[in-house]
Amino acid sequence: MRTMKLGNSTLEVPVVAVGCMRIKSLDKAEAEQFVQTALEEGANFFDHADIYGAGTCEEIFADALHMNENIREKIILQSKCGIRKGMFDFSKEHILESVDGILKRLKTDYLDILLLHRPDTLVEPEEVAEAFDILESSGKVRHFGISNQTPMQIQLLKKYVKQPFVANQLQLSITNANMISNGFNVNMENDSAVNRDGGVLDYCRLNDITIQPWSPFQYGFFKGVFLGNEEFPELNQIIDEIAAKYEVSNTTIAIAWLLRHPAKMQPVIGTMNIDRLKDCCKASDVHLTREEWYAIYRGAGNVLP
């Protein structure tokens, strides 16, 4: 697996992250096999959140990994906090309490990365700063980031938070590429010209924040996958033709499309299927041409001005 620097940190990470939101769907033997396969593929970056399975996903993962000090040194753990039932909560008390719960469930003393999970409009940045200082000084968290946040929301936090943000987890796929389309349609009178995210793609590049695309195979908001979907005949034909050229699957090409972007993104895959996991990892070795990248972009129904 090819690696990259995460944000402006010295942390070397695989270019594909393994999302563990669905690990609860596996039995014990399946979970063990899945985690072991990921490690064999060099995909040793695991993404969690305290709300996934109400915390049970972290417990299942730790058991499947047979967590111990030796294994812990070989993996990179990221988790998220801030979502509660019916609300978001970035209070100092909740952040600290959440991290303690995450560490207990993952059977580890520290997280490599902690992300704030979606924005909290009632956030008091001073409290976030206090929580991060405590977590860093205690050694419980080594790096910090955010998810689904706009440049101005990040700037508000950065006014008080001294730790650099190494990652911003954002929804992005071939069919959900507004952050890319917006950059093509500057000053145009069409829907793609509407700036919905404050220019987050360029902002993250300028500030050395790694974008972690989530749901890289989904269209809409969890409407389904676009691969093999009859709603996207042209897109699938193009992807299949390119996949045949590189002798890989359509899954591989969908991830390779994200990796081709010079923003140096780190897609978070959510599959629990071992064959698809391997196909995702193969994208590390596929470098699409400019022509192929744009053909896939247009195939999704995107029109260049």
PDB file of C-alpha atoms in Angstrom:
ATOM      1  CA  MET A   1       0.000   0.000   0.000  1.00  0.00           C
ATOM      2  CA  ARG A   2       1.326   3.412  -0.962  1.00  0.00           C
ATOM      3  CA  THR A   3       1.586   5.853   1.943  1.00  0.00           C
ATOM      4  CA  MET A   4       1.325   9.614   2.422  1.00  0.00           C
ATOM      5  CA  LYS A   5       1.775  12.249   5.103  1.00  0.00           C
ATOM      6  CA  LEU A   6      -1.431  13.046   6.975  1.00  0.00           C
ATOM      7  CA  GLY A   7      -1.937  16.795   6.788  1.00  0.00           C
ATOM      8  CA  ASN A   8       1.072  18.725   8.026  1.00  0.00           C
ATOM      9  CA  SER A   9       2.004  16.026  10.526  1.00  0.00           C
ATOM     10  CA  THR A  10       4.859  13.551  10.355  1.00  0.00           C
ATOM     11  CA  LEU A  11       2.358  10.685  10.529  1.00  0.00           C
ATOM     12  CA  GLU A  12       2.820   8.301   7.592  1.00  0.00           C
ATOM     13  CA  VAL A  13      -0.496   6.703   6.645  1.00  0.00           C
ATOM     14  CA  PRO A  14      -1.815   4.418   3.884  1.00  0.00           C
ATOM     15  CA  VAL A  15      -3.666   6.266   1.121  1.00  0.00           C
ATOM     16  CA  VAL A  16      -6.809   4.235   1.852  1.00  0.00           C
ATOM     17  CA  ALA A  17      -8.423   4.253   5.308  1.00  0.00           C
ATOM     18  CA  VAL A  18     -10.602   1.404   6.558  1.00  0.00           C
ATOM     19  CA  GLY A  19     -13.916   2.602   7.971  1.00  0.00           C
ATOM     20  CA  CYS A  20     -15.350   0.426  10.728  1.00  0.00           C
ATOM     21  CA  MET A  21     -18.916   1.729  10.898  1.00  0.00           C
ATOM     22  CA  ARG A  22     -20.335  -1.579   9.622  1.00  0.00           C
ATOM     23  CA  ILE A  23     -18.098  -4.048  11.459  1.00  0.00           C
ATOM     24  CA  LYS A  24     -21.038  -4.848  13.741  1.00  0.00           C
ATOM     25  CA  SER A  25     -22.569  -6.745  10.793  1.00  0.00           C
ATOM     26  CA  LEU A  26     -19.806  -9.378  11.015  1.00  0.00           C
ATOM     27  CA  ASP A  27     -19.597 -12.286  13.413  1.00  0.00           C
ATOM     28  CA  LYS A  28     -16.421 -12.776  15.453  1.00  0.00           C
ATOM     29  CA  ALA A  29     -14.630 -14.988  12.939  1.00  0.00           C
ATOM     30  CA  GLU A  30     -15.558 -12.724  10.030  1.00  0.00           C
ATOM     31  CA  ALA A  31     -14.380  -9.632  11.905  1.00  0.00           C
ATOM     32  CA  GLU A  32     -11.058 -11.266  12.701  1.00  0.00           C
ATOM     33  CA  GLN A  33     -10.573 -12.272   9.074  1.00  0.00           C
ATOM     34  CA  PHE A  34     -11.513  -8.810   7.822  1.00  0.00           C
ATOM     35  CA  VAL A  35      -9.102  -6.972  10.123  1.00  0.00           C
ATOM     36  CA  GLN A  36      -6.292  -9.415   9.376  1.00  0.00           C
ATOM     37  CA  THR A  37      -6.821  -9.039   5.637  1.00  0.00           C
ATOM     38  CA  ALA A  38      -6.670  -5.247   5.950  1.00  0.00           C
ATOM     39  CA  LEU A  39      -3.338  -5.518   7.739  1.00  0.00           C
ATOM     40  CA  GLU A  40      -1.988  -7.911   5.117  1.00  0.00           C
ATOM     41  CA  GLU A  41      -2.958  -5.390   2.436  1.00  0.00           C
ATOM     42  CA  GLY A  42      -1.091  -2.616   4.242  1.00  0.00           C
ATOM     43  CA  ALA A  43      -4.367  -0.896   5.178  1.00  0.00           C
ATOM     44  CA  ASN A  44      -3.483  -0.348   8.827  1.00  0.00           C
ATOM     45  CA  PHE A  45      -5.421   2.924   9.244  1.00  0.00           C
ATOM     46  CA  PHE A  46      -8.773   2.288  10.948  1.00  0.00           C
ATOM     47  CA  ASP A  47     -11.489   4.943  11.232  1.00  0.00           C
ATOM     48  CA  HIS A  48     -14.041   4.791  14.057  1.00  0.00           C
ATOM     49  CA  ALA A  49     -16.604   6.985  15.831  1.00  0.00           C
ATOM     50  CA  ASP A  50     -18.152   6.703  19.249  1.00  0.00           C
ATOM     51  CA  ILE A  51     -21.647   6.585  17.714  1.00  0.00           C
ATOM     52  CA  TYR A  52     -20.956   3.640  15.403  1.00  0.00           C
ATOM     53  CA  GLY A  53     -23.067   0.893  16.872  1.00  0.00           C
ATOM     54  CA  ALA A  54     -23.370   3.043  20.011  1.00  0.00           C
ATOM     55  CA  GLY A  55     -19.738   2.178  20.729  1.00  0.00           C
ATOM     56  CA  THR A  56     -20.003  -1.549  20.029  1.00  0.00           C
ATOM     57  CA  CYS A  57     -18.119  -1.246  16.730  1.00  0.00           C
ATOM     58  CA  GLU A  58     -15.001  -0.125  18.599  1.00  0.00           C
ATOM     59  CA  GLU A  59     -15.347  -3.041  21.013  1.00  0.00           C
ATOM     60  CA  ILE A  60     -15.821  -5.558  18.195  1.00  0.00           C
ATOM     61  CA  PHE A  61     -12.791  -4.172  16.378  1.00  0.00           C
ATOM     62  CA  ALA A  62     -10.539  -4.377  19.445  1.00  0.00           C
ATOM     63  CA  ASP A  63     -11.613  -7.975  20.081  1.00  0.00           C
ATOM     64  CA  ALA A  64     -11.138  -8.929  16.425  1.00  0.00           C
ATOM     65  CA  LEU A  65      -7.652  -7.433  16.460  1.00  0.00           C
ATOM     66  CA  HIS A  66      -6.776  -9.090  19.780  1.00  0.00           C
ATOM     67  CA  MET A  67      -5.461  -5.712  20.842  1.00  0.00           C
ATOM     68  CA  ASN A  68      -2.169  -5.640  22.719  1.00  0.00           C
ATOM     69  CA  GLU A  69       0.853  -3.321  22.875  1.00  0.00           C
ATOM     70  CA  ASN A  70       2.689  -5.073  20.058  1.00  0.00           C
ATOM     71  CA  ILE A  71      -0.271  -4.870  17.681  1.00  0.00           C
ATOM     72  CA  ARG A  72      -1.071  -1.289  18.717  1.00  0.00           C
ATOM     73  CA  GLU A  73       2.318  -0.104  17.438  1.00  0.00           C
ATOM     74  CA  LYS A  74       1.510  -1.475  13.979  1.00  0.00           C
ATOM     75  CA  ILE A  75      -1.814   0.285  13.430  1.00  0.00           C
ATOM     76  CA  ILE A  76      -3.155   3.838  13.210  1.00  0.00           C
ATOM     77  CA  LEU A  77      -6.400   4.532  15.060  1.00  0.00           C
ATOM     78  CA  GLN A  78      -8.720   7.427  14.338  1.00  0.00           C
ATOM     79  CA  SER A  79     -12.033   8.023  16.050  1.00  0.00           C
ATOM     80  CA  LYS A  80     -14.630  10.779  16.179  1.00  0.00           C
ATOM     81  CA  CYS A  81     -16.830  12.343  18.823  1.00  0.00           C
ATOM     82  CA  GLY A  82     -19.408  15.101  19.115  1.00  0.00           C
ATOM     83  CA  ILE A  83     -22.661  13.497  17.954  1.00  0.00           C
ATOM     84  CA  ARG A  84     -25.240  12.716  20.625  1.00  0.00           C
ATOM     85  CA  LYS A  85     -28.847  11.638  20.297  1.00  0.00           C
ATOM     86  CA  GLY A  86     -30.751  14.596  18.922  1.00  0.00           C
ATOM     87  CA  MET A  87     -27.836  17.018  19.153  1.00  0.00           C
ATOM     88  CA  PHE A  88     -24.184  17.806  18.577  1.00  0.00           C
ATOM     89  CA  ASP A  89     -21.916  18.438  21.549  1.00  0.00           C
ATOM     90  CA  PHE A  90     -18.420  19.949  21.411  1.00  0.00           C
ATOM     91  CA  SER A  91     -18.361  20.854  25.095  1.00  0.00           C
ATOM     92  CA  LYS A  92     -15.145  20.224  26.993  1.00  0.00           C
ATOM     93  CA  GLU A  93     -16.892  17.779  29.303  1.00  0.00           C
ATOM     94  CA  HIS A  94     -18.355  15.721  26.477  1.00  0.00           C
ATOM     95  CA  ILE A  95     -15.140  15.590  24.430  1.00  0.00           C
ATOM     96  CA  LEU A  96     -13.100  14.371  27.396  1.00  0.00           C
ATOM     97  CA  GLU A  97     -15.737  11.855  28.454  1.00  0.00           C
ATOM     98  CA  SER A  98     -16.095  10.576  24.890  1.00  0.00           C
ATOM     99  CA  VAL A  99     -12.363  10.024  24.442  1.00  0.00           C
ATOM    100  CA  ASP A 100     -12.127   8.079  27.683  1.00  0.00           C
ATOM    101  CA  GLY A 101     -14.942   5.833  26.462  1.00  0.00           C
ATOM    102  CA  ILE A 102     -13.323   5.392  23.047  1.00  0.00           C
ATOM    103  CA  LEU A 103      -9.978   4.413  24.559  1.00  0.00           C
ATOM    104  CA  LYS A 104     -11.622   1.924  26.892  1.00  0.00           C
ATOM    105  CA  ARG A 105     -13.568   0.283  24.079  1.00  0.00           C
ATOM    106  CA  LEU A 106     -10.561   0.151  21.746  1.00  0.00           C
ATOM    107  CA  LYS A 107      -8.379  -1.191  24.577  1.00  0.00           C
ATOM    108  CA  THR A 108      -5.653   1.359  23.983  1.00  0.00           C
ATOM    109  CA  ASP A 109      -4.030   4.245  25.853  1.00  0.00           C
ATOM    110  CA  TYR A 110      -4.100   6.708  22.980  1.00  0.00           C
ATOM    111  CA  LEU A 111      -5.667   7.695  19.674  1.00  0.00           C
ATOM    112  CA  ASP A 112      -3.485   8.698  16.771  1.00  0.00           C
ATOM    113  CA  ILE A 113      -6.186  11.079  15.542  1.00  0.00           C
ATOM    114  CA  LEU A 114      -9.390  12.467  17.048  1.00  0.00           C
ATOM    115  CA  LEU A 115     -11.903  14.210  14.784  1.00  0.00           C
ATOM    116  CA  LEU A 116     -14.802  16.404  15.835  1.00  0.00           C
ATOM    117  CA  HIS A 117     -17.799  14.709  14.242  1.00  0.00           C
ATOM    118  CA  ARG A 118     -19.862  17.288  12.263  1.00  0.00           C
ATOM    119  CA  PRO A 119     -20.233  20.948  13.354  1.00  0.00           C
ATOM    120  CA  ASP A 120     -21.882  22.013  16.606  1.00  0.00           C
ATOM    121  CA  THR A 121     -23.511  25.446  16.244  1.00  0.00           C
ATOM    122  CA  LEU A 122     -23.391  25.844  20.036  1.00  0.00           C
ATOM    123  CA  VAL A 123     -19.645  25.241  20.073  1.00  0.00           C
ATOM    124  CA  GLU A 124     -17.573  27.349  22.398  1.00  0.00           C
ATOM    125  CA  PRO A 125     -14.114  27.166  20.797  1.00  0.00           C
ATOM    126  CA  GLU A 126     -12.407  27.979  24.078  1.00  0.00           C
ATOM    127  CA  GLU A 127     -13.778  24.733  25.536  1.00  0.00           C
ATOM    128  CA  VAL A 128     -12.590  22.729  22.539  1.00  0.00           C
ATOM    129  CA  ALA A 129      -9.138  24.250  22.987  1.00  0.00           C
ATOM    130  CA  GLU A 130      -9.080  23.318  26.672  1.00  0.00           C
ATOM    131  CA  ALA A 131     -10.172  19.760  25.923  1.00  0.00           C
ATOM    132  CA  PHE A 132      -7.563  19.335  23.180  1.00  0.00           C
ATOM    133  CA  ASP A 133      -4.793  20.685  25.427  1.00  0.00           C
ATOM    134  CA  ILE A 134      -5.729  18.181  28.144  1.00  0.00           C
ATOM    135  CA  LEU A 135      -5.911  15.286  25.680  1.00  0.00           C
ATOM    136  CA  GLU A 136      -2.578  16.183  24.100  1.00  0.00           C
ATOM    137  CA  SER A 137      -0.689  16.784  27.350  1.00  0.00           C
ATOM    138  CA  SER A 138      -2.017  13.552  28.833  1.00  0.00           C
ATOM    139  CA  GLY A 139      -0.945  11.592  25.755  1.00  0.00           C
ATOM    140  CA  LYS A 140      -4.470  10.375  25.065  1.00  0.00           C
ATOM    141  CA  VAL A 141      -4.628  11.972  21.593  1.00  0.00           C
ATOM    142  CA  ARG A 142      -1.670  12.718  19.329  1.00  0.00           C
ATOM    143  CA  HIS A 143      -3.314  14.522  16.402  1.00  0.00           C
ATOM    144  CA  PHE A 144      -6.588  16.340  15.845  1.00  0.00           C
ATOM    145  CA  GLY A 145      -9.007  17.071  13.026  1.00  0.00           C
ATOM    146  CA  ILE A 146     -12.579  17.804  12.071  1.00  0.00           C
ATOM    147  CA  SER A 147     -15.269  16.416   9.821  1.00  0.00           C
ATOM    148  CA  ASN A 148     -17.862  18.018   7.545  1.00  0.00           C
ATOM    149  CA  GLN A 149     -16.683  21.529   8.420  1.00  0.00           C
ATOM    150  CA  THR A 150     -16.436  24.634   6.238  1.00  0.00           C
ATOM    151  CA  PRO A 151     -13.396  26.919   6.127  1.00  0.00           C
ATOM    152  CA  MET A 152     -15.034  29.526   8.369  1.00  0.00           C
ATOM    153  CA  GLN A 153     -16.041  26.919  10.948  1.00  0.00           C
ATOM    154  CA  ILE A 154     -12.460  25.660  10.959  1.00  0.00           C
ATOM    155  CA  GLN A 155     -11.097  29.203  11.253  1.00  0.00           C
ATOM    156  CA  LEU A 156     -13.324  29.854  14.259  1.00  0.00           C
ATOM    157  CA  LEU A 157     -11.896  26.808  16.016  1.00  0.00           C
ATOM    158  CA  LYS A 158      -8.343  27.710  15.000  1.00  0.00           C
ATOM    159  CA  LYS A 159      -8.707  31.109  16.680  1.00  0.00           C
ATOM    160  CA  TYR A 160      -8.448  29.232  19.988  1.00  0.00           C
ATOM    161  CA  VAL A 161      -7.155  25.726  19.224  1.00  0.00           C
ATOM    162  CA  LYS A 162      -3.360  25.626  18.976  1.00  0.00           C
ATOM    163  CA  GLN A 163      -3.084  22.095  17.585  1.00  0.00           C
ATOM    164  CA  PRO A 164      -3.071  21.881  13.773  1.00  0.00           C
ATOM    165  CA  PHE A 165      -5.956  20.075  12.118  1.00  0.00           C
ATOM    166  CA  VAL A 166      -4.553  17.190  10.082  1.00  0.00           C
ATOM    167  CA  ALA A 167      -7.783  15.965   8.459  1.00  0.00           C
ATOM    168  CA  ASN A 168     -11.282  17.004   7.442  1.00  0.00           C
ATOM    169  CA  GLN A 169     -13.659  14.142   6.681  1.00  0.00           C
ATOM    170  CA  LEU A 170     -16.092  15.166   3.915  1.00  0.00           C
ATOM    171  CA  GLN A 171     -18.628  13.418   1.717  1.00  0.00           C
ATOM    172  CA  LEU A 172     -17.124  13.022  -1.741  1.00  0.00           C
ATOM    173  CA  SER A 173     -17.539  10.554  -4.577  1.00  0.00           C
ATOM    174  CA  ILE A 174     -17.695  10.591  -8.366  1.00  0.00           C
ATOM    175  CA  THR A 175     -21.413  11.371  -8.182  1.00  0.00           C
ATOM    176  CA  ASN A 176     -21.207  13.657  -5.124  1.00  0.00           C
ATOM    177  CA  ALA A 177     -18.482  15.991  -6.322  1.00  0.00           C
ATOM    178  CA  ASN A 178     -19.903  19.442  -5.731  1.00  0.00           C
ATOM    179  CA  MET A 179     -16.716  20.660  -4.077  1.00  0.00           C
ATOM    180  CA  ILE A 180     -14.938  19.903  -7.360  1.00  0.00           C
ATOM    181  CA  SER A 181     -17.705  21.092  -9.692  1.00  0.00           C
ATOM    182  CA  ASN A 182     -17.916  24.416  -7.904  1.00  0.00           C
ATOM    183  CA  GLY A 183     -14.341  25.139  -8.917  1.00  0.00           C
ATOM    184  CA  PHE A 184     -15.174  24.676 -12.616  1.00  0.00           C
ATOM    185  CA  ASN A 185     -18.283  26.838 -12.613  1.00  0.00           C
ATOM    186  CA  VAL A 186     -16.956  30.089 -11.214  1.00  0.00           C
ATOM    187  CA  ASN A 187     -19.276  33.020 -11.990  1.00  0.00           C
ATOM    188  CA  MET A 188     -21.671  30.778 -13.909  1.00  0.00           C
ATOM    189  CA  GLU A 189     -25.458  30.949 -13.645  1.00  0.00           C
ATOM    190  CA  ASN A 190     -26.053  27.268 -12.951  1.00  0.00           C
ATOM    191  CA  ASP A 191     -26.536  25.019  -9.937  1.00  0.00           C
ATOM    192  CA  SER A 192     -22.924  23.866  -9.858  1.00  0.00           C
ATOM    193  CA  ALA A 193     -21.779  27.465  -9.399  1.00  0.00           C
ATOM    194  CA  VAL A 194     -23.467  27.675  -5.997  1.00  0.00           C
ATOM    195  CA  ASN A 195     -20.794  27.704  -3.311  1.00  0.00           C
ATOM    196  CA  ARG A 196     -22.174  25.296  -0.712  1.00  0.00           C
ATOM    197  CA  ASP A 197     -19.032  24.620   1.283  1.00  0.00           C
ATOM    198  CA  GLY A 198     -17.054  27.864   1.328  1.00  0.00           C
ATOM    199  CA  GLY A 199     -14.363  26.538  -1.007  1.00  0.00           C
ATOM    200  CA  VAL A 200     -13.357  23.773   1.378  1.00  0.00           C
ATOM    201  CA  LEU A 201     -11.335  21.863  -1.233  1.00  0.00           C
ATOM    202  CA  ASP A 202      -8.939  24.732  -1.888  1.00  0.00           C
ATOM    203  CA  TYR A 203      -8.931  25.748   1.766  1.00  0.00           C
ATOM    204  CA  CYS A 204      -7.791  22.301   2.885  1.00  0.00           C
ATOM    205  CA  ARG A 205      -5.081  22.238   0.234  1.00  0.00           C
ATOM    206  CA  LEU A 206      -3.825  25.681   1.234  1.00  0.00           C
ATOM    207  CA  ASN A 207      -3.743  24.704   4.914  1.00  0.00           C
ATOM    208  CA  ASP A 208      -2.306  21.193   4.549  1.00  0.00           C
ATOM    209  CA  ILE A 209      -5.448  19.489   5.834  1.00  0.00           C
ATOM    210  CA  THR A 210      -5.987  16.030   4.353  1.00  0.00           C
ATOM    211  CA  ILE A 211      -9.478  15.525   2.966  1.00  0.00           C
ATOM    212  CA  GLN A 212     -10.854  12.101   3.880  1.00  0.00           C
ATOM    213  CA  PRO A 213     -13.741  11.348   1.473  1.00  0.00           C
ATOM    214  CA  TRP A 214     -16.465   9.302   3.128  1.00  0.00           C
ATOM    215  CA  SER A 215     -19.045   7.203   1.261  1.00  0.00           C
ATOM    216  CA  PRO A 216     -16.830   7.096  -1.867  1.00  0.00           C
ATOM    217  CA  PHE A 217     -19.286   4.755  -3.638  1.00  0.00           C
ATOM    218  CA  GLN A 218     -22.547   6.434  -2.627  1.00  0.00           C
ATOM    219  CA  TYR A 219     -24.718   8.830  -4.586  1.00  0.00           C
ATOM    220  CA  GLY A 220     -26.990  11.293  -2.843  1.00  0.00           C
ATOM    221  CA  PHE A 221     -27.150  10.945   0.917  1.00  0.00           C
ATOM    222  CA  PHE A 222     -26.950   7.166   1.300  1.00  0.00           C
ATOM    223  CA  LYS A 223     -29.297   6.529  -1.645  1.00  0.00           C
ATOM    224  CA  GLY A 224     -27.164   3.623  -2.805  1.00  0.00           C
ATOM    225  CA  VAL A 225     -23.980   2.885  -4.715  1.00  0.00           C
ATOM    226  CA  PHE A 226     -23.472   4.139  -8.261  1.00  0.00           C
ATOM    227  CA  LEU A 227     -21.375   1.168  -9.385  1.00  0.00           C
ATOM    228  CA  GLY A 228     -23.499  -1.216 -11.455  1.00  0.00           C
ATOM    229  CA  ASN A 229     -26.509   1.064 -10.947  1.00  0.00           C
ATOM    230  CA  GLU A 230     -28.825   1.399 -13.936  1.00  0.00           C
ATOM    231  CA  GLU A 231     -29.337   5.072 -13.075  1.00  0.00           C
ATOM    232  CA  PHE A 232     -25.748   5.719 -14.211  1.00  0.00           C
ATOM    233  CA  PRO A 233     -25.321   3.755 -17.475  1.00  0.00           C
ATOM    234  CA  GLU A 234     -22.778   6.095 -19.107  1.00  0.00           C
ATOM    235  CA  LEU A 235     -20.676   6.384 -15.969  1.00  0.00           C
ATOM    236  CA  ASN A 236     -20.550   2.629 -15.455  1.00  0.00           C
ATOM    237  CA  GLN A 237     -19.660   1.998 -19.090  1.00  0.00           C
ATOM    238  CA  ILE A 238     -16.713   4.389 -18.850  1.00  0.00           C
ATOM    239  CA  ILE A 239     -15.549   2.976 -15.521  1.00  0.00           C
ATOM    240  CA  ASP A 240     -15.820  -0.598 -16.816  1.00  0.00           C
ATOM    241  CA  GLU A 241     -13.785   0.237 -19.928  1.00  0.00           C
ATOM    242  CA  ILE A 242     -11.041   1.860 -17.860  1.00  0.00           C
ATOM    243  CA  ALA A 243     -11.122  -1.018 -15.376  1.00  0.00           C
ATOM    244  CA  ALA A 244     -10.598  -3.472 -18.236  1.00  0.00           C
ATOM    245  CA  LYS A 245      -7.603  -1.474 -19.437  1.00  0.00           C
ATOM    246  CA  TYR A 246      -5.919  -1.654 -16.025  1.00  0.00           C
ATOM    247  CA  GLU A 247      -7.149  -5.211 -15.392  1.00  0.00           C
ATOM    248  CA  VAL A 248      -8.838  -4.236 -12.133  1.00  0.00           C
ATOM    249  CA  SER A 249     -12.421  -3.992 -10.871  1.00  0.00           C
ATOM    250  CA  ASN A 250     -14.772  -1.035 -11.124  1.00  0.00           C
ATOM    251  CA  THR A 251     -14.356  -0.639  -7.352  1.00  0.00           C
ATOM    252  CA  THR A 252     -10.650  -0.034  -7.825  1.00  0.00           C
ATOM    253  CA  ILE A 253     -11.262   2.647 -10.456  1.00  0.00           C
ATOM    254  CA  ALA A 254     -13.776   4.503  -8.261  1.00  0.00           C
ATOM    255  CA  ILE A 255     -11.144   4.841  -5.526  1.00  0.00           C
ATOM    256  CA  ALA A 256      -8.351   5.569  -8.013  1.00  0.00           C
ATOM    257  CA  TRP A 257     -10.430   8.512  -9.284  1.00  0.00           C
ATOM    258  CA  LEU A 258     -10.264  10.100  -5.826  1.00  0.00           C
ATOM    259  CA  LEU A 259      -6.587   9.293  -5.368  1.00  0.00           C
ATOM    260  CA  ARG A 260      -5.763  10.912  -8.717  1.00  0.00           C
ATOM    261  CA  HIS A 261      -6.705  14.356  -7.406  1.00  0.00           C
ATOM    262  CA  PRO A 262      -3.601  16.386  -6.443  1.00  0.00           C
ATOM    263  CA  ALA A 263      -5.179  17.285  -3.089  1.00  0.00           C
ATOM    264  CA  LYS A 264      -3.756  13.938  -1.917  1.00  0.00           C
ATOM    265  CA  MET A 265      -6.966  12.693  -0.354  1.00  0.00           C
ATOM    266  CA  GLN A 266      -7.353   9.613   1.828  1.00  0.00           C
ATOM    267  CA  PRO A 267     -10.667   7.869   1.023  1.00  0.00           C
ATOM    268  CA  VAL A 268     -12.417   6.107   3.903  1.00  0.00           C
ATOM    269  CA  ILE A 269     -13.914   2.879   2.608  1.00  0.00           C
ATOM    270  CA  GLY A 270     -16.810   1.299   4.451  1.00  0.00           C
ATOM    271  CA  THR A 271     -17.031  -2.151   2.903  1.00  0.00           C
ATOM    272  CA  MET A 272     -16.921  -5.256   5.060  1.00  0.00           C
ATOM    273  CA  ASN A 273     -16.469  -7.485   2.014  1.00  0.00           C
ATOM    274  CA  ILE A 274     -12.927  -8.827   1.871  1.00  0.00           C
ATOM    275  CA  ASP A 275     -12.753  -8.963  -1.933  1.00  0.00           C
ATOM    276  CA  ARG A 276     -13.942  -5.370  -2.219  1.00  0.00           C
ATOM    277  CA  LEU A 277     -11.464  -4.369   0.481  1.00  0.00           C
ATOM    278  CA  LYS A 278      -8.661  -5.829  -1.620  1.00  0.00           C
ATOM    279  CA  ASP A 279      -9.999  -4.085  -4.724  1.00  0.00           C
ATOM    280  CA  CYS A 280      -9.993  -0.757  -2.883  1.00  0.00           C
ATOM    281  CA  CYS A 281      -6.397  -1.290  -1.822  1.00  0.00           C
ATOM    282  CA  LYS A 282      -5.345  -1.979  -5.425  1.00  0.00           C
ATOM    283  CA  ALA A 283      -6.270   1.614  -6.281  1.00  0.00           C
ATOM    284  CA  SER A 284      -3.025   2.614  -4.603  1.00  0.00           C
ATOM    285  CA  ASP A 285      -1.175   1.311  -7.681  1.00  0.00           C
ATOM    286  CA  VAL A 286      -3.467   2.791 -10.365  1.00  0.00           C
ATOM    287  CA  HIS A 287      -2.720   6.281 -11.664  1.00  0.00           C
ATOM    288  CA  LEU A 288      -5.449   7.465 -14.001  1.00  0.00           C
ATOM    289  CA  THR A 289      -4.572   9.731 -16.882  1.00  0.00           C
ATOM    290  CA  ARG A 290      -5.990  13.224 -17.044  1.00  0.00           C
ATOM    291  CA  GLU A 291      -8.220  12.097 -19.935  1.00  0.00           C
ATOM    292  CA  GLU A 292      -9.553   9.149 -17.934  1.00  0.00           C
ATOM    293  CA  TRP A 293     -10.223  11.266 -14.850  1.00  0.00           C
ATOM    294  CA  TYR A 294     -12.216  13.816 -16.816  1.00  0.00           C
ATOM    295  CA  ALA A 295     -14.081  11.138 -18.773  1.00  0.00           C
ATOM    296  CA  ILE A 296     -15.290   9.617 -15.494  1.00  0.00           C
ATOM    297  CA  TYR A 297     -16.232  13.054 -14.164  1.00  0.00           C
ATOM    298  CA  ARG A 298     -18.302  13.834 -17.268  1.00  0.00           C
ATOM    299  CA  GLY A 299     -19.790  10.329 -17.254  1.00  0.00           C
ATOM    300  CA  ALA A 300     -21.449  11.112 -13.928  1.00  0.00           C
ATOM    301  CA  GLY A 301     -23.469  13.815 -15.665  1.00  0.00           C
ATOM    302  CA  ASN A 302     -21.159  16.681 -14.858  1.00  0.00           C
ATOM    303  CA  VAL A 303     -20.916  19.276 -17.616  1.00  0.00           C
ATOM    304  CA  LEU A 304     -17.769  21.316 -18.108  1.00  0.00           C
ATOM    305  CA  PRO A 305     -18.454  25.019 -18.824  1.00  0.00           C
TER     306      PRO A 305
END
